[in-house]
mmCIF file of C-alpha atoms in Angstrom:
data_model
loop_
_atom_site.group_PDB
_atom_site.id
_atom_site.type_symbol
_atom_site.label_atom_id
_atom_site.label_comp_id
_atom_site.label_asym_id
_atom_site.label_seq_id
_atom_site.Cartn_x
_atom_site.Cartn_y
_atom_site.Cartn_z
ATOM 1 C CA UNK A 117 0.000 0.000 0.000
ATOM 2 C CA UNK A 118 1.437 3.353 -1.022
ATOM 3 C CA UNK A 119 1.697 6.077 1.610
ATOM 4 C CA UNK A 120 2.014 9.081 -0.719
ATOM 5 C CA UNK A 121 -1.685 9.996 -0.570
ATOM 6 C CA UNK A 122 -1.644 9.559 3.193
ATOM 7 C CA UNK A 123 1.357 11.852 3.508
ATOM 8 C CA UNK A 124 -0.378 14.596 1.541
ATOM 9 C CA UNK A 125 -3.524 14.398 3.659
ATOM 10 C CA UNK A 126 -1.927 14.129 7.091
ATOM 11 C CA UNK A 127 0.202 17.211 6.434
ATOM 12 C CA UNK A 128 -2.795 19.358 5.535
ATOM 13 C CA UNK A 129 -3.623 22.166 7.948
ATOM 14 C CA UNK A 130 -1.025 21.229 10.557
ATOM 15 C CA UNK A 131 1.701 23.595 9.352
ATOM 16 C CA UNK A 132 -0.198 26.905 9.703
ATOM 17 C CA UNK A 133 -1.428 26.136 13.222
ATOM 18 C CA UNK A 134 -0.922 29.027 15.614
ATOM 19 C CA UNK A 135 1.641 30.827 13.488
ATOM 20 C CA UNK A 136 -0.654 33.855 13.677
ATOM 21 C CA UNK A 137 -0.076 33.973 17.442
ATOM 22 C CA UNK A 138 3.280 35.522 16.665
ATOM 23 C CA UNK A 139 1.883 38.337 14.574
ATOM 24 C CA UNK A 140 3.056 41.804 15.551
ATOM 25 C CA UNK A 141 1.507 43.173 18.735
ATOM 26 C CA UNK A 142 0.974 46.892 18.386
ATOM 27 C CA UNK A 143 2.211 48.472 21.597
ATOM 28 C CA UNK A 144 0.227 51.669 20.949
ATOM 29 C CA UNK A 145 2.202 54.572 22.278
ATOM 30 C CA UNK A 146 0.009 57.251 20.728
ATOM 31 C CA UNK A 147 -2.388 59.163 22.936
ATOM 32 C CA UNK A 148 -5.819 57.621 23.153
ATOM 33 C CA UNK A 149 -4.684 54.190 22.011
ATOM 34 C CA UNK A 150 -5.277 51.165 24.268
ATOM 35 C CA UNK A 151 -2.265 49.940 26.218
ATOM 36 C CA UNK A 152 -1.172 46.346 25.611
ATOM 37 C CA UNK A 153 0.378 45.044 28.867
ATOM 38 C CA UNK A 154 3.904 43.661 28.707
ATOM 39 C CA UNK A 155 2.901 40.329 30.245
ATOM 40 C CA UNK A 156 0.276 39.833 27.514
ATOM 41 C CA UNK A 157 2.868 40.550 24.828
ATOM 42 C CA UNK A 158 5.389 38.255 26.532
ATOM 43 C CA UNK A 159 2.886 35.394 26.787
ATOM 44 C CA UNK A 160 1.978 35.892 23.140
ATOM 45 C CA UNK A 161 5.623 35.774 22.094
ATOM 46 C CA UNK A 162 6.124 32.591 24.134
ATOM 47 C CA UNK A 163 3.061 31.088 22.470
ATOM 48 C CA UNK A 164 4.531 31.998 19.103
ATOM 49 C CA UNK A 165 7.812 30.250 19.934
ATOM 50 C CA UNK A 166 6.044 27.082 21.052
ATOM 51 C CA UNK A 167 3.804 27.136 17.981
ATOM 52 C CA UNK A 168 6.901 27.275 15.785
ATOM 53 C CA UNK A 169 8.298 24.265 17.637
ATOM 54 C CA UNK A 170 5.043 22.435 16.928
ATOM 55 C CA UNK A 171 5.326 23.352 13.254
ATOM 56 C CA UNK A 172 8.894 21.987 13.185
ATOM 57 C CA UNK A 173 7.807 18.740 14.835
ATOM 58 C CA UNK A 174 4.896 18.367 12.442
ATOM 59 C CA UNK A 175 7.252 18.904 9.519
ATOM 60 C CA UNK A 176 9.410 16.116 10.932
ATOM 61 C CA UNK A 177 6.374 13.819 11.051
ATOM 62 C CA UNK A 178 5.682 14.553 7.383
ATOM 63 C CA UNK A 179 9.313 13.984 6.439
ATOM 64 C CA UNK A 180 9.331 10.623 8.206
ATOM 65 C CA UNK A 181 6.136 9.548 6.459
ATOM 66 C CA UNK A 182 7.799 10.537 3.170
ATOM 67 C CA UNK A 183 10.811 8.424 4.108
ATOM 68 C CA UNK A 184 8.486 5.522 4.856
ATOM 69 C CA UNK A 185 6.832 5.966 1.468
ATOM 70 C CA UNK A 186 10.188 5.896 -0.336
ATOM 71 C CA UNK A 187 11.422 2.898 1.638
ATOM 72 C CA UNK A 188 8.204 0.998 0.967
ATOM 73 C CA UNK A 189 8.566 1.532 -2.782
ATOM 74 C CA UNK A 190 12.019 -0.054 -2.433
ATOM 75 C CA UNK A 191 10.648 -2.967 -0.402
ATOM 76 C CA UNK A 192 12.650 -2.028 2.699
ATOM 77 C CA UNK A 193 10.222 -2.854 5.504
ATOM 78 C CA UNK A 194 12.799 -2.255 8.241
ATOM 79 C CA UNK A 195 13.332 1.358 7.171
ATOM 80 C CA UNK A 196 9.588 1.868 6.744
ATOM 81 C CA UNK A 197 8.850 0.798 10.303
ATOM 82 C CA UNK A 198 11.775 2.831 11.683
ATOM 83 C CA UNK A 199 10.516 5.958 9.912
ATOM 84 C CA UNK A 200 6.990 5.417 11.236
ATOM 85 C CA UNK A 201 8.403 5.038 14.742
ATOM 86 C CA UNK A 202 10.327 8.311 14.365
ATOM 87 C CA UNK A 203 7.116 9.981 13.191
ATOM 88 C CA UNK A 204 5.321 8.713 16.295
ATOM 89 C CA UNK A 205 8.066 10.135 18.508
ATOM 90 C CA UNK A 206 7.852 13.586 16.904
ATOM 91 C CA UNK A 207 4.063 13.490 17.099
ATOM 92 C CA UNK A 208 4.232 12.638 20.817
ATOM 93 C CA UNK A 209 6.499 15.634 21.413
ATOM 94 C CA UNK A 210 4.091 17.872 19.498
ATOM 95 C CA UNK A 211 1.345 16.603 21.795
ATOM 96 C CA UNK A 212 3.372 17.646 24.836
ATOM 97 C CA UNK A 213 4.146 21.050 23.312
ATOM 98 C CA UNK A 214 0.435 21.632 22.768
ATOM 99 C CA UNK A 215 -0.084 21.545 26.539
ATOM 100 C CA UNK A 216 2.712 24.086 26.991
ATOM 101 C CA UNK A 217 1.011 26.256 24.398
ATOM 102 C CA UNK A 218 -2.269 26.062 26.287
ATOM 103 C CA UNK A 219 -0.451 27.372 29.371
ATOM 104 C CA UNK A 220 0.870 30.333 27.352
ATOM 105 C CA UNK A 221 -2.654 31.073 26.183
ATOM 106 C CA UNK A 222 -3.886 30.890 29.765
ATOM 107 C CA UNK A 223 -1.259 33.470 30.729
ATOM 108 C CA UNK A 224 -2.516 35.700 27.935
ATOM 109 C CA UNK A 225 -6.034 35.353 29.333
ATOM 110 C CA UNK A 226 -4.923 36.254 32.846
ATOM 111 C CA UNK A 227 -3.213 39.429 31.641
ATOM 112 C CA UNK A 228 -6.150 40.706 29.587
ATOM 113 C CA UNK A 229 -7.816 42.455 32.510
ATOM 114 C CA UNK A 230 -5.097 45.129 32.364
ATOM 115 C CA UNK A 231 -5.851 46.069 28.751
ATOM 116 C CA UNK A 232 -7.402 49.504 29.198
ATOM 117 C CA UNK A 233 -9.989 49.194 26.455
ATOM 118 C CA UNK A 234 -13.157 47.152 26.896
ATOM 119 C CA UNK A 235 -13.406 46.622 23.140
ATOM 120 C CA UNK A 236 -9.795 45.440 22.759
ATOM 121 C CA UNK A 237 -10.117 43.302 25.861
ATOM 122 C CA UNK A 238 -13.218 41.600 24.466
ATOM 123 C CA UNK A 239 -11.544 40.978 21.113
ATOM 124 C CA UNK A 240 -8.554 39.428 22.865
ATOM 125 C CA UNK A 241 -10.792 37.172 24.973
ATOM 126 C CA UNK A 242 -12.660 36.002 21.888
ATOM 127 C CA UNK A 243 -9.442 35.284 19.973
ATOM 128 C CA UNK A 244 -7.803 33.327 22.779
ATOM 129 C CA UNK A 245 -11.007 31.369 23.453
ATOM 130 C CA UNK A 246 -10.975 30.221 19.828
ATOM 131 C CA UNK A 247 -7.293 29.386 20.051
ATOM 132 C CA UNK A 248 -7.792 27.307 23.181
ATOM 133 C CA UNK A 249 -10.425 25.337 21.286
ATOM 134 C CA UNK A 250 -7.953 24.938 18.432
ATOM 135 C CA UNK A 251 -5.264 23.604 20.767
ATOM 136 C CA UNK A 252 -7.763 21.145 22.219
ATOM 137 C CA UNK A 253 -8.568 19.957 18.703
ATOM 138 C CA UNK A 254 -4.860 19.700 17.905
ATOM 139 C CA UNK A 255 -4.315 17.500 20.962
ATOM 140 C CA UNK A 256 -7.100 15.232 19.703
ATOM 141 C CA UNK A 257 -5.537 15.404 16.236
ATOM 142 C CA UNK A 258 -2.210 14.075 17.520
ATOM 143 C CA UNK A 259 -4.092 11.150 19.033
ATOM 144 C CA UNK A 260 -5.779 10.396 15.717
ATOM 145 C CA UNK A 261 -2.495 10.807 13.880
ATOM 146 C CA UNK A 262 -0.842 8.362 16.269
ATOM 147 C CA UNK A 263 -3.653 5.863 15.590
ATOM 148 C CA UNK A 264 -3.030 6.362 11.878
ATOM 149 C CA UNK A 265 0.705 5.733 12.259
ATOM 150 C CA UNK A 266 0.060 2.616 14.355
ATOM 151 C CA UNK A 267 -2.367 1.366 11.724
ATOM 152 C CA UNK A 268 0.225 1.982 9.015
ATOM 153 C CA UNK A 269 2.801 -0.012 10.937
ATOM 154 C CA UNK A 270 0.403 -2.931 11.337
ATOM 155 C CA UNK A 271 -0.545 -2.743 7.670
ATOM 156 C CA UNK A 272 3.103 -2.826 6.587
ATOM 157 C CA UNK A 273 3.819 -5.755 8.891
ATOM 158 C CA UNK A 274 0.754 -7.690 7.740
ATOM 159 C CA UNK A 275 -1.142 -6.267 4.786
ATOM 160 C CA UNK A 276 -4.668 -7.677 4.865
ATOM 161 C CA UNK A 277 -8.170 -6.298 4.447
ATOM 162 C CA UNK A 278 -8.660 -5.661 8.153
ATOM 163 C CA UNK A 279 -5.421 -3.714 8.594
ATOM 164 C CA UNK A 280 -5.886 -1.746 5.381
ATOM 165 C CA UNK A 281 -9.423 -0.795 6.445
ATOM 166 C CA UNK A 282 -8.073 0.386 9.796
ATOM 167 C CA UNK A 283 -5.625 2.676 7.949
ATOM 168 C CA UNK A 284 -8.458 4.131 5.864
ATOM 169 C CA UNK A 285 -10.634 4.780 8.922
ATOM 170 C CA UNK A 286 -7.756 6.297 10.906
ATOM 171 C CA UNK A 287 -6.890 8.604 8.005
ATOM 172 C CA UNK A 288 -10.530 9.700 7.776
ATOM 173 C CA UNK A 289 -10.492 10.633 11.484
ATOM 174 C CA UNK A 290 -7.259 12.595 11.005
ATOM 175 C CA UNK A 291 -8.697 14.554 8.087
ATOM 176 C CA UNK A 292 -11.932 15.343 9.923
ATOM 177 C CA UNK A 293 -9.990 16.854 12.807
ATOM 178 C CA UNK A 294 -7.713 18.685 10.367
ATOM 179 C CA UNK A 295 -10.766 20.315 8.785
ATOM 180 C CA UNK A 296 -11.961 21.500 12.203
ATOM 181 C CA UNK A 297 -8.510 22.874 13.003
ATOM 182 C CA UNK A 298 -8.422 24.715 9.685
ATOM 183 C CA UNK A 299 -11.760 26.361 10.421
ATOM 184 C CA UNK A 300 -10.722 27.400 13.932
ATOM 185 C CA UNK A 301 -7.382 28.687 12.680
ATOM 186 C CA UNK A 302 -9.115 30.969 10.191
ATOM 187 C CA UNK A 303 -11.506 32.227 12.859
ATOM 188 C CA UNK A 304 -8.643 32.889 15.265
ATOM 189 C CA UNK A 305 -6.710 34.772 12.615
ATOM 190 C CA UNK A 306 -9.668 37.045 11.949
ATOM 191 C CA UNK A 307 -10.240 37.760 15.624
ATOM 192 C CA UNK A 308 -6.565 38.375 16.399
ATOM 193 C CA UNK A 309 -6.301 40.704 13.402
ATOM 194 C CA UNK A 310 -9.286 42.641 14.767
ATOM 195 C CA UNK A 311 -7.565 42.870 18.146
ATOM 196 C CA UNK A 312 -4.311 44.131 16.627
ATOM 197 C CA UNK A 313 -6.204 46.700 14.599
ATOM 198 C CA UNK A 314 -7.970 47.917 17.747
ATOM 199 C CA UNK A 315 -4.680 48.739 19.490
ATOM 200 C CA UNK A 316 -2.856 50.296 16.519
#
C-alpha cells in the first residue's frame, strides 16, 4: 500500500497552526490608544515560539512519512517501520508542546484584565477562546495521527483487508480533525487581526 496519498492528507492544515499567534503586537504609544500590557505581549511571544516548535515537529512527522513511502517503494520494511516510529516520537512531542502552548494562552487570558480598552479586551478574549479550542482539537488530532501511524505499521507488517481498512478509517479521522482545526485557525486569525487593529 502506497503512503504518498496519506502523507499529503496528514500534512494538511497542521503547518499553519498558531503561526498567527506571533503576529506583531501593536504596543500603541500614541495618545488615546489602548495599552497592551507587557505580560500579555510576553505570553503571546512565548506562544509563538512554542507554535513554531510544533510546526517543526509536524514537519518532521511529514518527512518521516515521506521516508516511509520511499522505503516501501524499495521494499525495505525495516526502514519503513523505523521511519513510522520516528514519526510517532515527533508526534508525541508535538502533543506535549500543545499543553505548553495552552499554558501560554492561559497566561494571555490572565493578563487581559489590564488592557485599558473594553473593546480590545473583548476581542482578545474572543481570539484566545478560539485558540484554546484549536489547541484542544490539535491535541485530539495528535491522538488520531498516532492511531493512523500505528495502523500503518500494522498494515506494513501484515497487509490484509482488516489492517488496510483500519488505515483508511484512521486517516478519515485525522482529516476530519484537520478540517476542524483549519476552520478554527481561520476564525482565530480574523479575531486576532481585529484585536491588533484595535490597538494600533
